Amino acid sequence: HTISGTDADPGLIYLTMADLFQKIDDRRADENIDIFVTFLEIYNEEIRDLLAEPGSAAPRGGLQIREDKTVKVMGLVELHPTSAEQIKEIVLLGNTRRTQSPTHANETSSRSHAVLQVHVTKSPRTASTTEERSMATLSIIDLAGSERAAATSNMGQRMVEGANINKSLLALGNCINALCESGGATRHVPYRNSKLTRLLKFSLGGNCKTVMIVCIAPASNH
């Protein structure tokens, strides 16, 4: 609800994109601005492309992360939307392909983490071919909630999924703790313990701002 919302009640993604495209329109006279979008899920420590059409040549699952100056998932479908409405349609489409299963605690439980990335490149309209471009990435991540097997009554495949969800969330917490406790000193941050933390390496410890929205149930069994 918070991240994607519904068609009638859009969430953070649509509201953020509407703001972004308004700013682009305001600067169109002075700057060239390009946007492309990727949307993936991390399910049982496997990266799957939510925008790859079923039956197409593009691989949907088992995608690999490559790390250079940035972190990139190889083989992702890249779409070039021109409005916030188009991004909303992309998200709604991707969400229909996300892995969801009912559990005792949540009948539409997400079994994966979804990562939408919006890559923006801008340059002055008067720029020469050698002029540097400014680049930025907005990552909007819908994390699956941590689970207690006793509360969800999970068994079999659901329990395996829950264990992998908890493993990646624990890895995320360990990275955040290491970054907070270092006090400016160089300290090992265990980004490689999970696909999620590898993907978010520069979002957590790089030149960026990070906002986390948490839904916490106050009941004792959670």
PDB file of N, CA and C in Angstrom, residues 80-162:
ATOM      1  N   HIS A  80      11.824   3.076 -20.971  1.00  0.00           N
ATOM      2  CA  HIS A  80      12.039   4.532 -20.992  1.00  0.00           C
ATOM      3  C   HIS A  80      10.693   5.259 -20.924  1.00  0.00           C
ATOM      4  N   PRO A  81      10.131   5.400 -19.718  1.00  0.00           N
ATOM      5  CA  PRO A  81       8.832   6.074 -19.582  1.00  0.00           C
ATOM      6  C   PRO A  81       8.959   7.580 -19.789  1.00  0.00           C
ATOM      7  N   THR A  82       7.853   8.192 -20.181  1.00  0.00           N
ATOM      8  CA  THR A  82       7.848   9.639 -20.395  1.00  0.00           C
ATOM      9  C   THR A  82       6.874  10.362 -19.468  1.00  0.00           C
ATOM     10  N   SER A  83       6.241   9.614 -18.562  1.00  0.00           N
ATOM     11  CA  SER A  83       5.301  10.244 -17.623  1.00  0.00           C
ATOM     12  C   SER A  83       5.175   9.376 -16.374  1.00  0.00           C
ATOM     13  N   ALA A  84       4.661   9.997 -15.295  1.00  0.00           N
ATOM     14  CA  ALA A  84       4.434   9.257 -14.051  1.00  0.00           C
ATOM     15  C   ALA A  84       3.381   8.169 -14.253  1.00  0.00           C
ATOM     16  N   GLU A  85       2.409   8.430 -15.118  1.00  0.00           N
ATOM     17  CA  GLU A  85       1.361   7.442 -15.408  1.00  0.00           C
ATOM     18  C   GLU A  85       1.974   6.166 -15.979  1.00  0.00           C
ATOM     19  N   GLN A  86       2.944   6.324 -16.877  1.00  0.00           N
ATOM     20  CA  GLN A  86       3.585   5.149 -17.481  1.00  0.00           C
ATOM     21  C   GLN A  86       4.346   4.345 -16.431  1.00  0.00           C
ATOM     22  N   ILE A  87       4.999   5.033 -15.491  1.00  0.00           N
ATOM     23  CA  ILE A  87       5.716   4.321 -14.432  1.00  0.00           C
ATOM     24  C   ILE A  87       4.730   3.580 -13.535  1.00  0.00           C
ATOM     25  N   LYS A  88       3.577   4.202 -13.268  1.00  0.00           N
ATOM     26  CA  LYS A  88       2.559   3.517 -12.463  1.00  0.00           C
ATOM     27  C   LYS A  88       2.110   2.228 -13.154  1.00  0.00           C
ATOM     28  N   GLU A  89       1.936   2.288 -14.473  1.00  0.00           N
ATOM     29  CA  GLU A  89       1.536   1.090 -15.230  1.00  0.00           C
ATOM     30  C   GLU A  89       2.630   0.024 -15.172  1.00  0.00           C
ATOM     31  N   ILE A  90       3.901   0.458 -15.253  1.00  0.00           N
ATOM     32  CA  ILE A  90       5.032  -0.474 -15.170  1.00  0.00           C
ATOM     33  C   ILE A  90       5.026  -1.189 -13.815  1.00  0.00           C
ATOM     34  N   VAL A  91       4.790  -0.421 -12.749  1.00  0.00           N
ATOM     35  CA  VAL A  91       4.804  -0.991 -11.395  1.00  0.00           C
ATOM     36  C   VAL A  91       3.638  -1.961 -11.205  1.00  0.00           C
ATOM     37  N   LEU A  92       2.448  -1.567 -11.669  1.00  0.00           N
ATOM     38  CA  LEU A  92       1.281  -2.445 -11.537  1.00  0.00           C
ATOM     39  C   LEU A  92       1.496  -3.743 -12.310  1.00  0.00           C
ATOM     40  N   LEU A  93       2.125  -3.643 -13.500  1.00  0.00           N
ATOM     41  CA  LEU A  93       2.438  -4.835 -14.289  1.00  0.00           C
ATOM     42  C   LEU A  93       3.440  -5.714 -13.543  1.00  0.00           C
ATOM     43  N   GLY A  94       4.522  -5.099 -13.058  1.00  0.00           N
ATOM     44  CA  GLY A  94       5.545  -5.856 -12.328  1.00  0.00           C
ATOM     45  C   GLY A  94       4.980  -6.531 -11.089  1.00  0.00           C
ATOM     46  N   ASN A  95       4.083  -5.845 -10.390  1.00  0.00           N
ATOM     47  CA  ASN A  95       3.508  -6.410  -9.167  1.00  0.00           C
ATOM     48  C   ASN A  95       2.666  -7.656  -9.442  1.00  0.00           C
ATOM     49  N   THR A  96       2.051  -7.722 -10.631  1.00  0.00           N
ATOM     50  CA  THR A  96       1.271  -8.924 -10.968  1.00  0.00           C
ATOM     51  C   THR A  96       2.192 -10.129 -11.164  1.00  0.00           C
ATOM     52  N   ARG A  97       3.484  -9.883 -11.405  1.00  0.00           N
ATOM     53  CA  ARG A  97       4.447 -10.974 -11.615  1.00  0.00           C
ATOM     54  C   ARG A  97       5.273 -11.270 -10.366  1.00  0.00           C
ATOM     55  N   ARG A  98       5.037 -10.516  -9.294  1.00  0.00           N
ATOM     56  CA  ARG A  98       5.776 -10.772  -8.058  1.00  0.00           C
ATOM     57  C   ARG A  98       5.309 -12.057  -7.408  1.00  0.00           C
ATOM     58  N   THR A  99       6.209 -12.675  -6.660  1.00  0.00           N
ATOM     59  CA  THR A  99       5.888 -13.921  -5.984  1.00  0.00           C
ATOM     60  C   THR A  99       5.143 -13.605  -4.691  1.00  0.00           C
ATOM     61  N   GLN A 100       3.881 -14.031  -4.631  1.00  0.00           N
ATOM     62  CA  GLN A 100       3.062 -13.833  -3.427  1.00  0.00           C
ATOM     63  C   GLN A 100       2.386 -15.140  -3.077  1.00  0.00           C
ATOM     64  N   SER A 101       2.232 -15.393  -1.792  1.00  0.00           N
ATOM     65  CA  SER A 101       1.527 -16.578  -1.334  1.00  0.00           C
ATOM     66  C   SER A 101       0.858 -16.254  -0.010  1.00  0.00           C
ATOM     67  N   PRO A 102      -0.310 -16.858   0.248  1.00  0.00           N
ATOM     68  CA  PRO A 102      -0.960 -16.619   1.544  1.00  0.00           C
ATOM     69  C   PRO A 102      -0.224 -17.321   2.673  1.00  0.00           C
ATOM     70  N   THR A 103      -0.125 -16.663   3.820  1.00  0.00           N
ATOM     71  CA  THR A 103       0.357 -17.306   5.041  1.00  0.00           C
ATOM     72  C   THR A 103      -0.707 -17.100   6.105  1.00  0.00           C
ATOM     73  N   HIS A 104      -0.517 -17.736   7.239  1.00  0.00           N
ATOM     74  CA  HIS A 104      -1.490 -17.614   8.326  1.00  0.00           C
ATOM     75  C   HIS A 104      -1.612 -16.157   8.806  1.00  0.00           C
ATOM     76  N   ALA A 105      -0.522 -15.408   8.662  1.00  0.00           N
ATOM     77  CA  ALA A 105      -0.503 -14.031   9.173  1.00  0.00           C
ATOM     78  C   ALA A 105      -0.926 -13.001   8.128  1.00  0.00           C
ATOM     79  N   ASN A 106      -0.800 -13.335   6.829  1.00  0.00           N
ATOM     80  CA  ASN A 106      -1.042 -12.338   5.779  1.00  0.00           C
ATOM     81  C   ASN A 106      -1.446 -13.059   4.497  1.00  0.00           C
ATOM     82  N   GLU A 107      -2.680 -12.841   4.051  1.00  0.00           N
ATOM     83  CA  GLU A 107      -3.159 -13.619   2.899  1.00  0.00           C
ATOM     84  C   GLU A 107      -2.587 -13.153   1.569  1.00  0.00           C
ATOM     85  N   THR A 108      -1.955 -11.970   1.514  1.00  0.00           N
ATOM     86  CA  THR A 108      -1.275 -11.535   0.282  1.00  0.00           C
ATOM     87  C   THR A 108       0.193 -11.251   0.581  1.00  0.00           C
ATOM     88  N   SER A 109       0.828 -12.174   1.304  1.00  0.00           N
ATOM     89  CA  SER A 109       2.202 -11.964   1.756  1.00  0.00           C
ATOM     90  C   SER A 109       3.183 -11.937   0.584  1.00  0.00           C
ATOM     91  N   SER A 110       4.030 -10.898   0.551  1.00  0.00           N
ATOM     92  CA  SER A 110       5.114 -10.845  -0.438  1.00  0.00           C
ATOM     93  C   SER A 110       6.160 -11.875  -0.050  1.00  0.00           C
ATOM     94  N   ARG A 111       6.555 -12.703  -0.996  1.00  0.00           N
ATOM     95  CA  ARG A 111       7.588 -13.703  -0.731  1.00  0.00           C
ATOM     96  C   ARG A 111       8.935 -13.252  -1.288  1.00  0.00           C
ATOM     97  N   SER A 112       9.002 -12.005  -1.711  1.00  0.00           N
ATOM     98  CA  SER A 112      10.246 -11.496  -2.305  1.00  0.00           C
ATOM     99  C   SER A 112      10.394 -10.017  -1.970  1.00  0.00           C
ATOM    100  N   HIS A 113      11.636  -9.514  -2.142  1.00  0.00           N
ATOM    101  CA  HIS A 113      11.900  -8.078  -2.067  1.00  0.00           C
ATOM    102  C   HIS A 113      11.844  -7.530  -3.491  1.00  0.00           C
ATOM    103  N   ALA A 114      11.145  -6.425  -3.703  1.00  0.00           N
ATOM    104  CA  ALA A 114      11.068  -5.817  -5.039  1.00  0.00           C
ATOM    105  C   ALA A 114      11.893  -4.533  -5.053  1.00  0.00           C
ATOM    106  N   VAL A 115      12.662  -4.355  -6.128  1.00  0.00           N
ATOM    107  CA  VAL A 115      13.540  -3.179  -6.244  1.00  0.00           C
ATOM    108  C   VAL A 115      13.250  -2.479  -7.570  1.00  0.00           C
ATOM    109  N   LEU A 116      12.670  -1.277  -7.485  1.00  0.00           N
ATOM    110  CA  LEU A 116      12.457  -0.426  -8.659  1.00  0.00           C
ATOM    111  C   LEU A 116      13.575   0.612  -8.678  1.00  0.00           C
ATOM    112  N   GLN A 117      14.283   0.712  -9.805  1.00  0.00           N
ATOM    113  CA  GLN A 117      15.348   1.715  -9.910  1.00  0.00           C
ATOM    114  C   GLN A 117      15.068   2.638 -11.088  1.00  0.00           C
ATOM    115  N   VAL A 118      15.118   3.946 -10.799  1.00  0.00           N
ATOM    116  CA  VAL A 118      14.906   4.976 -11.817  1.00  0.00           C
ATOM    117  C   VAL A 118      16.238   5.691 -12.012  1.00  0.00           C
ATOM    118  N   HIS A 119      16.805   5.547 -13.200  1.00  0.00           N
ATOM    119  CA  HIS A 119      18.121   6.131 -13.506  1.00  0.00           C
ATOM    120  C   HIS A 119      17.907   7.409 -14.329  1.00  0.00           C
ATOM    121  N   VAL A 120      18.441   8.517 -13.828  1.00  0.00           N
ATOM    122  CA  VAL A 120      18.247   9.824 -14.476  1.00  0.00           C
ATOM    123  C   VAL A 120      19.610  10.374 -14.891  1.00  0.00           C
ATOM    124  N   THR A 121      19.718  10.803 -16.155  1.00  0.00           N
ATOM    125  CA  THR A 121      20.944  11.425 -16.667  1.00  0.00           C
ATOM    126  C   THR A 121      20.591  12.788 -17.227  1.00  0.00           C
ATOM    127  N   LYS A 122      21.340  13.813 -16.857  1.00  0.00           N
ATOM    128  CA  LYS A 122      21.046  15.153 -17.399  1.00  0.00           C
ATOM    129  C   LYS A 122      22.331  15.828 -17.868  1.00  0.00           C
ATOM    130  N   SER A 123      22.167  16.665 -18.887  1.00  0.00           N
ATOM    131  CA  SER A 123      23.284  17.463 -19.394  1.00  0.00           C
ATOM    132  C   SER A 123      22.720  18.766 -19.944  1.00  0.00           C
ATOM    133  N   PRO A 124      23.512  19.862 -19.929  1.00  0.00           N
ATOM    134  CA  PRO A 124      23.016  21.132 -20.477  1.00  0.00           C
ATOM    135  C   PRO A 124      22.747  21.000 -21.976  1.00  0.00           C
ATOM    136  N   ARG A 125      21.712  21.681 -22.458  1.00  0.00           N
ATOM    137  CA  ARG A 125      21.391  21.633 -23.892  1.00  0.00           C
ATOM    138  C   ARG A 125      22.522  22.222 -24.738  1.00  0.00           C
ATOM    139  N   THR A 126      23.283  23.115 -24.137  1.00  0.00           N
ATOM    140  CA  THR A 126      24.375  23.772 -24.877  1.00  0.00           C
ATOM    141  C   THR A 126      25.684  22.997 -24.776  1.00  0.00           C
ATOM    142  N   ALA A 127      25.641  21.797 -24.161  1.00  0.00           N
ATOM    143  CA  ALA A 127      26.873  21.063 -23.862  1.00  0.00           C
ATOM    144  C   ALA A 127      27.564  20.587 -25.126  1.00  0.00           C
ATOM    145  N   SER A 128      28.889  20.577 -25.074  1.00  0.00           N
ATOM    146  CA  SER A 128      29.672  19.969 -26.151  1.00  0.00           C
ATOM    147  C   SER A 128      29.696  18.457 -25.923  1.00  0.00           C
ATOM    148  N   THR A 129      30.246  17.738 -26.878  1.00  0.00           N
ATOM    149  CA  THR A 129      30.246  16.273 -26.756  1.00  0.00           C
ATOM    150  C   THR A 129      31.130  15.776 -25.612  1.00  0.00           C
ATOM    151  N   THR A 130      32.037  16.623 -25.150  1.00  0.00           N
ATOM    152  CA  THR A 130      32.936  16.201 -24.067  1.00  0.00           C
ATOM    153  C   THR A 130      32.426  16.618 -22.691  1.00  0.00           C
ATOM    154  N   GLU A 131      31.307  17.334 -22.662  1.00  0.00           N
ATOM    155  CA  GLU A 131      30.775  17.824 -21.376  1.00  0.00           C
ATOM    156  C   GLU A 131      30.357  16.652 -20.490  1.00  0.00           C
ATOM    157  N   GLU A 132      30.675  16.754 -19.211  1.00  0.00           N
ATOM    158  CA  GLU A 132      30.276  15.689 -18.287  1.00  0.00           C
ATOM    159  C   GLU A 132      28.776  15.723 -18.030  1.00  0.00           C
ATOM    160  N   ARG A 133      28.220  14.532 -17.843  1.00  0.00           N
ATOM    161  CA  ARG A 133      26.800  14.422 -17.512  1.00  0.00           C
ATOM    162  C   ARG A 133      26.635  14.152 -16.026  1.00  0.00           C
ATOM    163  N   SER A 134      25.514  14.606 -15.494  1.00  0.00           N
ATOM    164  CA  SER A 134      25.174  14.283 -14.101  1.00  0.00           C
ATOM    165  C   SER A 134      24.247  13.074 -14.113  1.00  0.00           C
ATOM    166  N   MET A 135      24.546  12.108 -13.245  1.00  0.00           N
ATOM    167  CA  MET A 135      23.725  10.900 -13.186  1.00  0.00           C
ATOM    168  C   MET A 135      23.269  10.650 -11.753  1.00  0.00           C
ATOM    169  N   ALA A 136      22.061  10.123 -11.622  1.00  0.00           N
ATOM    170  CA  ALA A 136      21.533   9.789 -10.301  1.00  0.00           C
ATOM    171  C   ALA A 136      20.615   8.584 -10.433  1.00  0.00           C
ATOM    172  N   THR A 137      20.524   7.812  -9.367  1.00  0.00           N
ATOM    173  CA  THR A 137      19.616   6.661  -9.333  1.00  0.00           C
ATOM    174  C   THR A 137      18.728   6.761  -8.108  1.00  0.00           C
ATOM    175  N   LEU A 138      17.435   6.629  -8.332  1.00  0.00           N
ATOM    176  CA  LEU A 138      16.468   6.540  -7.243  1.00  0.00           C
ATOM    177  C   LEU A 138      16.060   5.080  -7.118  1.00  0.00           C
ATOM    178  N   SER A 139      16.335   4.480  -5.976  1.00  0.00           N
ATOM    179  CA  SER A 139      15.936   3.089  -5.722  1.00  0.00           C
ATOM    180  C   SER A 139      14.766   3.095  -4.745  1.00  0.00           C
ATOM    181  N   ILE A 140      13.668   2.469  -5.147  1.00  0.00           N
ATOM    182  CA  ILE A 140      12.510   2.333  -4.262  1.00  0.00           C
ATOM    183  C   ILE A 140      12.336   0.841  -4.007  1.00  0.00           C
ATOM    184  N   ILE A 141      12.509   0.445  -2.754  1.00  0.00           N
ATOM    185  CA  ILE A 141      12.550  -0.971  -2.416  1.00  0.00           C
ATOM    186  C   ILE A 141      11.362  -1.338  -1.538  1.00  0.00           C
ATOM    187  N   ASP A 142      10.621  -2.355  -1.951  1.00  0.00           N
ATOM    188  CA  ASP A 142       9.526  -2.899  -1.146  1.00  0.00           C
ATOM    189  C   ASP A 142      10.040  -4.187  -0.518  1.00  0.00           C
ATOM    190  N   LEU A 143      10.414  -4.104   0.753  1.00  0.00           N
ATOM    191  CA  LEU A 143      10.961  -5.271   1.443  1.00  0.00           C
ATOM    192  C   LEU A 143       9.839  -6.181   1.918  1.00  0.00           C
ATOM    193  N   ALA A 144      10.050  -7.494   1.782  1.00  0.00           N
ATOM    194  CA  ALA A 144       9.126  -8.441   2.405  1.00  0.00           C
ATOM    195  C   ALA A 144       9.326  -8.361   3.913  1.00  0.00           C
ATOM    196  N   GLY A 145       8.273  -8.574   4.667  1.00  0.00           N
ATOM    197  CA  GLY A 145       8.367  -8.477   6.121  1.00  0.00           C
ATOM    198  C   GLY A 145       9.045  -9.682   6.732  1.00  0.00           C
ATOM    199  N   SER A 146       9.754  -9.474   7.855  1.00  0.00           N
ATOM    200  CA  SER A 146      10.363 -10.603   8.555  1.00  0.00           C
ATOM    201  C   SER A 146       9.260 -11.481   9.142  1.00  0.00           C
ATOM    202  N   GLU A 147       9.566 -12.750   9.342  1.00  0.00           N
ATOM    203  CA  GLU A 147       8.527 -13.698   9.733  1.00  0.00           C
ATOM    204  C   GLU A 147       8.975 -14.587  10.885  1.00  0.00           C
ATOM    205  N   ARG A 148       8.014 -14.893  11.757  1.00  0.00           N
ATOM    206  CA  ARG A 148       8.201 -15.969  12.725  1.00  0.00           C
ATOM    207  C   ARG A 148       7.395 -17.159  12.234  1.00  0.00           C
ATOM    208  N   ALA A 149       8.035 -18.283  12.108  1.00  0.00           N
ATOM    209  CA  ALA A 149       7.347 -19.469  11.590  1.00  0.00           C
ATOM    210  C   ALA A 149       6.117 -19.802  12.433  1.00  0.00           C
ATOM    211  N   ALA A 150       6.206 -19.571  13.757  1.00  0.00           N
ATOM    212  CA  ALA A 150       5.071 -19.895  14.637  1.00  0.00           C
ATOM    213  C   ALA A 150       3.863 -19.015  14.330  1.00  0.00           C
ATOM    214  N   ALA A 151       4.119 -17.747  13.982  1.00  0.00           N
ATOM    215  CA  ALA A 151       3.014 -16.812  13.721  1.00  0.00           C
ATOM    216  C   ALA A 151       2.393 -17.046  12.356  1.00  0.00           C
ATOM    217  N   THR A 152       3.208 -17.498  11.385  1.00  0.00           N
ATOM    218  CA  THR A 152       2.703 -17.672  10.015  1.00  0.00           C
ATOM    219  C   THR A 152       2.239 -19.088   9.730  1.00  0.00           C
ATOM    220  N   SER A 153       2.540 -20.035  10.653  1.00  0.00           N
ATOM    221  CA  SER A 153       2.222 -21.460  10.465  1.00  0.00           C
ATOM    222  C   SER A 153       2.808 -21.990   9.159  1.00  0.00           C
ATOM    223  N   ASN A 154       3.986 -21.494   8.786  1.00  0.00           N
ATOM    224  CA  ASN A 154       4.598 -21.896   7.526  1.00  0.00           C
ATOM    225  C   ASN A 154       5.263 -23.263   7.632  1.00  0.00           C
ATOM    226  N   MET A 155       5.138 -24.024   6.548  1.00  0.00           N
ATOM    227  CA  MET A 155       5.848 -25.303   6.427  1.00  0.00           C
ATOM    228  C   MET A 155       6.317 -25.442   4.983  1.00  0.00           C
ATOM    229  N   GLY A 156       7.264 -26.345   4.733  1.00  0.00           N
ATOM    230  CA  GLY A 156       7.694 -26.634   3.369  1.00  0.00           C
ATOM    231  C   GLY A 156       8.269 -25.423   2.667  1.00  0.00           C
ATOM    232  N   GLN A 157       7.765 -25.166   1.451  1.00  0.00           N
ATOM    233  CA  GLN A 157       8.302 -24.084   0.617  1.00  0.00           C
ATOM    234  C   GLN A 157       8.112 -22.719   1.275  1.00  0.00           C
ATOM    235  N   ARG A 158       6.962 -22.507   1.948  1.00  0.00           N
ATOM    236  CA  ARG A 158       6.734 -21.213   2.612  1.00  0.00           C
ATOM    237  C   ARG A 158       7.782 -20.966   3.695  1.00  0.00           C
ATOM    238  N   MET A 159       8.178 -22.056   4.385  1.00  0.00           N
ATOM    239  CA  MET A 159       9.181 -21.895   5.446  1.00  0.00           C
ATOM    240  C   MET A 159      10.545 -21.563   4.849  1.00  0.00           C
ATOM    241  N   VAL A 160      10.880 -22.194   3.713  1.00  0.00           N
ATOM    242  CA  VAL A 160      12.147 -21.886   3.025  1.00  0.00           C
ATOM    243  C   VAL A 160      12.157 -20.416   2.606  1.00  0.00           C
ATOM    244  N   GLU A 161      11.023 -19.953   2.038  1.00  0.00           N
ATOM    245  CA  GLU A 161      10.918 -18.544   1.628  1.00  0.00           C
ATOM    246  C   GLU A 161      11.107 -17.622   2.819  1.00  0.00           C
ATOM    247  N   GLY A 162      10.411 -17.948   3.936  1.00  0.00           N
ATOM    248  CA  GLY A 162      10.510 -17.121   5.138  1.00  0.00           C
ATOM    249  C   GLY A 162      11.926 -17.059   5.674  1.00  0.00           C
TER     250      GLY A 162
END
